[in-house]
JSON list of C-alpha atoms in Angstrom, two decimals:
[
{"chain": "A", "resi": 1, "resn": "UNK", "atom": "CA", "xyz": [6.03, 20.64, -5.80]},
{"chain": "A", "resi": 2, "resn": "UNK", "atom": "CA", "xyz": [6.91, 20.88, -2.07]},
{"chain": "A", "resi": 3, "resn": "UNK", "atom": "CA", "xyz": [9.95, 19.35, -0.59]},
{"chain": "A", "resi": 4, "resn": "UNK", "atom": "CA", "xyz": [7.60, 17.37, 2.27]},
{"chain": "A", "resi": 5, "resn": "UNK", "atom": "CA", "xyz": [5.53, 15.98, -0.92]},
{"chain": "A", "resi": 6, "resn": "UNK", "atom": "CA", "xyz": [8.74, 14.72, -2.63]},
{"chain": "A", "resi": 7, "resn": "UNK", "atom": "CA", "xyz": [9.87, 13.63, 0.72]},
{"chain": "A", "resi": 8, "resn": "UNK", "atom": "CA", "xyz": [6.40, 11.80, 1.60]},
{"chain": "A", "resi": 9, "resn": "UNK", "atom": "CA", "xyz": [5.82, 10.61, -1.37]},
{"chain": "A", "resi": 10, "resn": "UNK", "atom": "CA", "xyz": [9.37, 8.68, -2.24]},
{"chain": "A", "resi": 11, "resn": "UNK", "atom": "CA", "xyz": [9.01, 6.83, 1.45]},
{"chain": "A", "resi": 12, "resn": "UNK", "atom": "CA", "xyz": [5.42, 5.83, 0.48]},
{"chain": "A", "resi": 13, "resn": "UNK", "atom": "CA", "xyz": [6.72, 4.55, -3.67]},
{"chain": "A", "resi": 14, "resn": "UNK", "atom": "CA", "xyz": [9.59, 2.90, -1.53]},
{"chain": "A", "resi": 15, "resn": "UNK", "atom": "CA", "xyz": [7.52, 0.82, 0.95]},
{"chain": "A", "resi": 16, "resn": "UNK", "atom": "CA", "xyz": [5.19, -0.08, -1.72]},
{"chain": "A", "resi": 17, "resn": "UNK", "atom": "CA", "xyz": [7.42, -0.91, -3.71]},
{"chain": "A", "resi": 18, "resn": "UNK", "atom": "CA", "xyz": [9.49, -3.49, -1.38]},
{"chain": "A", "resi": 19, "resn": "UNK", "atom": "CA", "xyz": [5.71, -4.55, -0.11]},
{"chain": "A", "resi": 20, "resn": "UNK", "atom": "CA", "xyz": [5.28, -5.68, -3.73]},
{"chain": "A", "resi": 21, "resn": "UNK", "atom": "CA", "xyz": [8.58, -7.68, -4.07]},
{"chain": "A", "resi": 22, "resn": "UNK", "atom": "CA", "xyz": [8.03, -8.86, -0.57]},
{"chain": "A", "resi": 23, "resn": "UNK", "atom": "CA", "xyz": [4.31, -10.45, -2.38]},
{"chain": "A", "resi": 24, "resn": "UNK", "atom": "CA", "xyz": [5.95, -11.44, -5.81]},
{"chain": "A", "resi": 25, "resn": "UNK", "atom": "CA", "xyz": [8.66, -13.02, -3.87]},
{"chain": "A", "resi": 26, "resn": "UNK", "atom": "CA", "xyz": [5.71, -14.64, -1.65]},
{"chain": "A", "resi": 27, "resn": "UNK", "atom": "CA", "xyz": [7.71, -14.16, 1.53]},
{"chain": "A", "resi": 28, "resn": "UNK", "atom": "CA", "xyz": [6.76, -16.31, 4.48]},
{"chain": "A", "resi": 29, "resn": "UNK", "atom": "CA", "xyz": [5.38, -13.61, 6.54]},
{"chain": "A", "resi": 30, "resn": "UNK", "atom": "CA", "xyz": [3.42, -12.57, 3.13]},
{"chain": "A", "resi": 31, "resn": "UNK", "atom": "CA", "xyz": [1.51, -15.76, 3.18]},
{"chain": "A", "resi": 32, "resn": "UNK", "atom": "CA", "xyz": [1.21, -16.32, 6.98]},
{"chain": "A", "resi": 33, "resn": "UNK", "atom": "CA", "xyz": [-0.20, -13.07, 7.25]},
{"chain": "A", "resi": 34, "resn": "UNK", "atom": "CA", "xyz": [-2.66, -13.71, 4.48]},
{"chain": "A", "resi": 35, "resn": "UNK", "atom": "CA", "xyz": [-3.51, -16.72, 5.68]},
{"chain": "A", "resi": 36, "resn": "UNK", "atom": "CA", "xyz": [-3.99, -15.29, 9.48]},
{"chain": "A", "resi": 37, "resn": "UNK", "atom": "CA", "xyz": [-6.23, -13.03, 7.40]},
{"chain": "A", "resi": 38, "resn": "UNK", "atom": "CA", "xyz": [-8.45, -15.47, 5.39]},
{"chain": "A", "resi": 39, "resn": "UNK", "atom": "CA", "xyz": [-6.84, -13.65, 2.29]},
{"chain": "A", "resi": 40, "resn": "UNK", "atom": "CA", "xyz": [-6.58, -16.23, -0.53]},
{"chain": "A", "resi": 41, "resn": "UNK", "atom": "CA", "xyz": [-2.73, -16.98, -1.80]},
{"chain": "A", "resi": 42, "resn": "UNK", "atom": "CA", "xyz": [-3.78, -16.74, -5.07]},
{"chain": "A", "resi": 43, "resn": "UNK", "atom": "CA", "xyz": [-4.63, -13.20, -4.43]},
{"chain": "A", "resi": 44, "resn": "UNK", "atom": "CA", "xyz": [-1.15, -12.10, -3.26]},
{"chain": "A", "resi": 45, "resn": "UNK", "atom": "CA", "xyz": [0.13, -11.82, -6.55]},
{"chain": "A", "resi": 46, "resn": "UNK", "atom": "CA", "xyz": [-2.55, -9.54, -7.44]},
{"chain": "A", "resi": 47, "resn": "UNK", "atom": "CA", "xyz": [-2.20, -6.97, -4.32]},
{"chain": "A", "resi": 48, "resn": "UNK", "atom": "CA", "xyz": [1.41, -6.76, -5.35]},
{"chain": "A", "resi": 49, "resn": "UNK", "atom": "CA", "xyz": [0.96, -6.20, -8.70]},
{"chain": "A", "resi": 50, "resn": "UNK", "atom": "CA", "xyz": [-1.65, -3.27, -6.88]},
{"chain": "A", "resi": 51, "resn": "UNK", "atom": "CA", "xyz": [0.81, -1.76, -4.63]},
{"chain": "A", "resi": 52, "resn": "UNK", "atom": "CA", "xyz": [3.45, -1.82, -7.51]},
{"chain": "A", "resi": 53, "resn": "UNK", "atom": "CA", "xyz": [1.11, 0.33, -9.59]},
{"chain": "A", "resi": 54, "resn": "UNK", "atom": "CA", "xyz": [0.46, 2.76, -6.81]},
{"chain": "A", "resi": 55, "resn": "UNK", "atom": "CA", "xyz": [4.22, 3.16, -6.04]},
{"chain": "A", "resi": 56, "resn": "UNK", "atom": "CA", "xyz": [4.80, 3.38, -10.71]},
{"chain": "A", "resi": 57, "resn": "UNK", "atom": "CA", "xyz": [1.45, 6.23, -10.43]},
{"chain": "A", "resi": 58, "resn": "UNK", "atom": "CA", "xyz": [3.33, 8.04, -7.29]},
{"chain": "A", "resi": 59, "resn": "UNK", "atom": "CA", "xyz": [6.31, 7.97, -9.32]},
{"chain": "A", "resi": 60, "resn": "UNK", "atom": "CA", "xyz": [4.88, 8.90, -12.32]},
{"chain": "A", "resi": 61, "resn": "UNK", "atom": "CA", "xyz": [3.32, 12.09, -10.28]},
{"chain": "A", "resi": 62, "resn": "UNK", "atom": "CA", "xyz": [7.07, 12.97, -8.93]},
{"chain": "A", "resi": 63, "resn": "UNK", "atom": "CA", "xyz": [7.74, 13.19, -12.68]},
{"chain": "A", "resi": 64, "resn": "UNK", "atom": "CA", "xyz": [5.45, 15.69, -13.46]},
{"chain": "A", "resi": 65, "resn": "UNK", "atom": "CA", "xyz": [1.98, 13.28, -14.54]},
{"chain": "A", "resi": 66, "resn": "UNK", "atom": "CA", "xyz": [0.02, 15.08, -11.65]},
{"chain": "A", "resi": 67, "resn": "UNK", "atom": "CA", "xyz": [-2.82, 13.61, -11.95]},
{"chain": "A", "resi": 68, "resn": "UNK", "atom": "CA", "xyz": [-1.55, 10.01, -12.01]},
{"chain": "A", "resi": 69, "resn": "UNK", "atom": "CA", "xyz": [0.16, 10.76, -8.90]},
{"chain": "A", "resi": 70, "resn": "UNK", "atom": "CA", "xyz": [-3.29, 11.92, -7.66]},
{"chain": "A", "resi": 71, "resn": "UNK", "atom": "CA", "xyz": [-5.12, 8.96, -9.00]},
{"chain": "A", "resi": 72, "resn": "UNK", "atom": "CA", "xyz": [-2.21, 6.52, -8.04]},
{"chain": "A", "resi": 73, "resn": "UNK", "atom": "CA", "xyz": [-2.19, 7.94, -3.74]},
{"chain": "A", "resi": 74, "resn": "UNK", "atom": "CA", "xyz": [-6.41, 8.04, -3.84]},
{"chain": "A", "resi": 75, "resn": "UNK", "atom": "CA", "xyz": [-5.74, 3.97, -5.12]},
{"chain": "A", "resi": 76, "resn": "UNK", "atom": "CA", "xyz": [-3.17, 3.27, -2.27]},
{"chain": "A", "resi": 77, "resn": "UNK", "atom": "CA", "xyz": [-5.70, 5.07, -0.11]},
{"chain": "A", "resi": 78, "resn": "UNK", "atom": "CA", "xyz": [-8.22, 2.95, -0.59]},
{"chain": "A", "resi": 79, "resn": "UNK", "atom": "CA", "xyz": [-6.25, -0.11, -0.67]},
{"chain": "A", "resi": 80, "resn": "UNK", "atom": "CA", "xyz": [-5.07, 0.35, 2.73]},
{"chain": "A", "resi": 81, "resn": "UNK", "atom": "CA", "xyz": [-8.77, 1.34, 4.10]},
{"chain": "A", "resi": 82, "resn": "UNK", "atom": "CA", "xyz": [-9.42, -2.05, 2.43]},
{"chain": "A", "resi": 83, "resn": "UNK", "atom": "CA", "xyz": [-6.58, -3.75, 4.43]},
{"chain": "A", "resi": 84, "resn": "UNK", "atom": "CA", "xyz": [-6.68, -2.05, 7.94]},
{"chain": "A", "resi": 85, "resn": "UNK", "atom": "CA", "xyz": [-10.81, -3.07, 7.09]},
{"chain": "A", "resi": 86, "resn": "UNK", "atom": "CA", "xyz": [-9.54, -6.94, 6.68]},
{"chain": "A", "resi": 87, "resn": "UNK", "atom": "CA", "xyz": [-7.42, -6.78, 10.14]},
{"chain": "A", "resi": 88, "resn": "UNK", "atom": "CA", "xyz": [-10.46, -5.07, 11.81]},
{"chain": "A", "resi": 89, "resn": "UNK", "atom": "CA", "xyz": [-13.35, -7.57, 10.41]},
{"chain": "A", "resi": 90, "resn": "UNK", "atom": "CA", "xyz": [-10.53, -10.45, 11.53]},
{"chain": "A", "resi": 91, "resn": "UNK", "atom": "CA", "xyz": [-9.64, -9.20, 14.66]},
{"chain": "A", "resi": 92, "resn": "UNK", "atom": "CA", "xyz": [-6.05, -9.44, 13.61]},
{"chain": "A", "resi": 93, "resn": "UNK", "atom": "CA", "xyz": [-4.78, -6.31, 15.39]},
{"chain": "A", "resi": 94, "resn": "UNK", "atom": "CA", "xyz": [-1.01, -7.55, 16.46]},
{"chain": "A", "resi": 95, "resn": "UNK", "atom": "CA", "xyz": [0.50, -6.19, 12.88]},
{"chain": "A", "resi": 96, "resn": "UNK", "atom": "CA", "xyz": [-2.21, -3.51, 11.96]},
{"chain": "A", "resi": 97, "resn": "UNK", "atom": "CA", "xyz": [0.39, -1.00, 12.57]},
{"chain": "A", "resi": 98, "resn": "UNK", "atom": "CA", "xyz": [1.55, -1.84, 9.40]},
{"chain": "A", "resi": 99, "resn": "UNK", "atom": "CA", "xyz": [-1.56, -1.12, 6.96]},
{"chain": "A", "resi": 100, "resn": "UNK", "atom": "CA", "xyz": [-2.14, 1.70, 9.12]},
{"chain": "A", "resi": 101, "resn": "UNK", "atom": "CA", "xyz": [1.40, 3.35, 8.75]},
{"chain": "A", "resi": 102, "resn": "UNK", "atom": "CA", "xyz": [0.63, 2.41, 5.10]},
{"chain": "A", "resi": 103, "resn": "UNK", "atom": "CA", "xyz": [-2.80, 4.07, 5.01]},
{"chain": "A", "resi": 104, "resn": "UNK", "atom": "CA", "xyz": [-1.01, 7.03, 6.69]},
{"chain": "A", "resi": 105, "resn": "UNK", "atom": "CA", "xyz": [1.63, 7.86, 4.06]},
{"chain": "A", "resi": 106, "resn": "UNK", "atom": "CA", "xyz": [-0.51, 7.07, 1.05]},
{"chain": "A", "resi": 107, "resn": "UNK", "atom": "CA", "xyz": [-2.89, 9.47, 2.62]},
{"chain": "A", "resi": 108, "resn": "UNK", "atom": "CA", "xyz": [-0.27, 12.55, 3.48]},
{"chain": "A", "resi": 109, "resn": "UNK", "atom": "CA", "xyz": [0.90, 12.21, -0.07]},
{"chain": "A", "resi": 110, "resn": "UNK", "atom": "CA", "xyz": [-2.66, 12.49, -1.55]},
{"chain": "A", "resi": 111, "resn": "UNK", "atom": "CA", "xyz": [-3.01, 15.51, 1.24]},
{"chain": "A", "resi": 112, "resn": "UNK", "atom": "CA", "xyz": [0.34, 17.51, -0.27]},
{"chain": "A", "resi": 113, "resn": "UNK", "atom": "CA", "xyz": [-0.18, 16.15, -3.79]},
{"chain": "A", "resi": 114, "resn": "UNK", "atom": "CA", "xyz": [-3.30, 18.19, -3.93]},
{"chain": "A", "resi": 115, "resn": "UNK", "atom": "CA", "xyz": [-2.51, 20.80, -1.66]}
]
Protein backbone atom coordinates (compact mmCIF):
# COMPACT_ATOMS: atom_id res chain seq x y z
CA UNK A 1 0.00 0.00 0.00
CA UNK A 2 1.51 3.31 -1.23
CA UNK A 3 1.67 6.37 0.85
CA UNK A 4 -0.25 8.57 -2.19
CA UNK A 5 -3.08 5.69 -1.97
CA UNK A 6 -3.43 6.10 1.83
CA UNK A 7 -3.11 9.75 1.27
CA UNK A 8 -5.82 9.81 -1.70
CA UNK A 9 -7.86 7.64 -0.40
CA UNK A 10 -8.46 9.15 3.39
CA UNK A 11 -9.29 12.78 1.57
CA UNK A 12 -11.79 10.94 -0.72
CA UNK A 13 -13.50 8.60 2.77
CA UNK A 14 -13.34 12.19 4.39
CA UNK A 15 -15.34 14.23 1.81
CA UNK A 16 -17.70 11.46 1.44
CA UNK A 17 -18.10 11.08 4.49
CA UNK A 18 -19.02 14.88 5.53
CA UNK A 19 -21.06 14.82 1.96
CA UNK A 20 -23.16 12.15 3.70
CA UNK A 21 -23.78 14.02 7.02
CA UNK A 22 -24.14 17.14 5.00
CA UNK A 23 -27.43 14.81 3.16
CA UNK A 24 -28.56 13.08 6.50
CA UNK A 25 -28.45 16.41 8.08
CA UNK A 26 -30.43 17.69 4.81
CA UNK A 27 -28.43 20.90 4.74
CA UNK A 28 -29.95 23.81 2.87
CA UNK A 29 -27.54 23.83 0.11
CA UNK A 30 -28.23 19.82 0.02
CA UNK A 31 -31.77 20.39 -0.94
CA UNK A 32 -31.41 23.60 -3.03
CA UNK A 33 -28.99 21.92 -5.01
CA UNK A 34 -31.20 18.92 -5.50
CA UNK A 35 -33.88 20.78 -6.21
CA UNK A 36 -31.82 23.11 -8.87
CA UNK A 37 -31.19 19.58 -10.12
CA UNK A 38 -34.71 18.04 -10.43
CA UNK A 39 -33.28 15.41 -7.86
CA UNK A 40 -36.21 14.26 -5.67
CA UNK A 41 -35.74 15.10 -1.66
CA UNK A 42 -36.77 11.90 -0.89
CA UNK A 43 -33.77 10.63 -2.66
CA UNK A 44 -31.18 12.55 -0.58
CA UNK A 45 -31.30 10.26 2.12
CA UNK A 46 -30.51 7.52 -0.12
CA UNK A 47 -27.29 9.16 -1.96
CA UNK A 48 -26.01 9.69 1.53
CA UNK A 49 -26.54 6.55 2.77
CA UNK A 50 -24.45 5.78 -0.95
CA UNK A 51 -21.60 7.99 -0.36
CA UNK A 52 -21.39 6.74 3.33
CA UNK A 53 -20.90 3.21 2.02
CA UNK A 54 -18.27 4.23 -0.46
CA UNK A 55 -16.30 6.22 2.20
CA UNK A 56 -17.08 2.54 5.04
CA UNK A 57 -15.74 0.25 1.53
CA UNK A 58 -12.61 2.84 1.10
CA UNK A 59 -12.07 2.41 4.64
CA UNK A 60 -12.55 -1.00 4.81
CA UNK A 61 -9.79 -1.26 1.81
CA UNK A 62 -7.24 1.00 4.05
CA UNK A 63 -7.76 -1.88 6.49
CA UNK A 64 -6.60 -4.47 4.48
CA UNK A 65 -10.33 -5.78 2.64
CA UNK A 66 -8.72 -4.95 -0.85
CA UNK A 67 -11.18 -5.75 -2.75
CA UNK A 68 -13.92 -3.81 -0.93
CA UNK A 69 -11.81 -0.88 -1.27
CA UNK A 70 -11.76 -1.74 -5.01
CA UNK A 71 -15.42 -2.36 -5.24
CA UNK A 72 -16.26 0.60 -2.81
CA UNK A 73 -13.87 3.54 -5.31
CA UNK A 74 -15.41 1.70 -8.78
CA UNK A 75 -19.10 2.59 -6.73
CA UNK A 76 -18.02 6.25 -5.92
CA UNK A 77 -16.82 6.25 -9.51
CA UNK A 78 -19.78 5.71 -10.92
CA UNK A 79 -21.78 7.69 -8.62
CA UNK A 80 -20.05 10.76 -9.49
CA UNK A 81 -20.22 9.98 -13.47
CA UNK A 82 -23.90 9.73 -12.45
CA UNK A 83 -23.83 13.21 -10.78
CA UNK A 84 -21.46 15.35 -13.02
CA UNK A 85 -24.14 13.39 -15.80
CA UNK A 86 -27.21 15.15 -13.74
CA UNK A 87 -25.37 18.78 -13.80
CA UNK A 88 -24.57 18.21 -17.54
CA UNK A 89 -28.25 16.92 -18.72
CA UNK A 90 -29.46 20.15 -16.35
CA UNK A 91 -27.21 22.56 -17.48
CA UNK A 92 -26.33 23.26 -13.90
CA UNK A 93 -22.61 23.95 -14.40
CA UNK A 94 -22.01 26.86 -11.56
CA UNK A 95 -21.15 23.99 -8.74
CA UNK A 96 -20.03 21.04 -11.07
CA UNK A 97 -16.66 21.57 -9.74
CA UNK A 98 -17.78 19.80 -6.97
CA UNK A 99 -18.95 16.24 -8.44
CA UNK A 100 -16.09 16.62 -10.62
CA UNK A 101 -13.39 17.08 -7.82
CA UNK A 102 -15.46 14.17 -6.38
CA UNK A 103 -15.30 12.03 -9.52
CA UNK A 104 -11.56 12.91 -9.51
CA UNK A 105 -10.49 11.49 -6.13
CA UNK A 106 -12.78 8.49 -6.20
CA UNK A 107 -11.15 7.83 -9.48
CA UNK A 108 -7.19 8.33 -8.37
CA UNK A 109 -7.97 6.05 -5.49
CA UNK A 110 -9.44 3.28 -7.75
CA UNK A 111 -6.17 4.18 -10.10
CA UNK A 112 -3.52 3.48 -6.94
CA UNK A 113 -5.82 0.96 -5.28
CA UNK A 114 -5.23 -1.26 -8.22
CA UNK A 115 -2.03 -0.16 -9.27
Amino acid sequence: MSTAYVIVAVATIAVNALAAIADFARAKFVLANSAELGVPQSWVFPLGLLKLAGAMGLAAGLAGFDFLGIAAAVGLVLFFVGAVGIHLKTRVYHNIVYPGACLALAGATLFLAVA
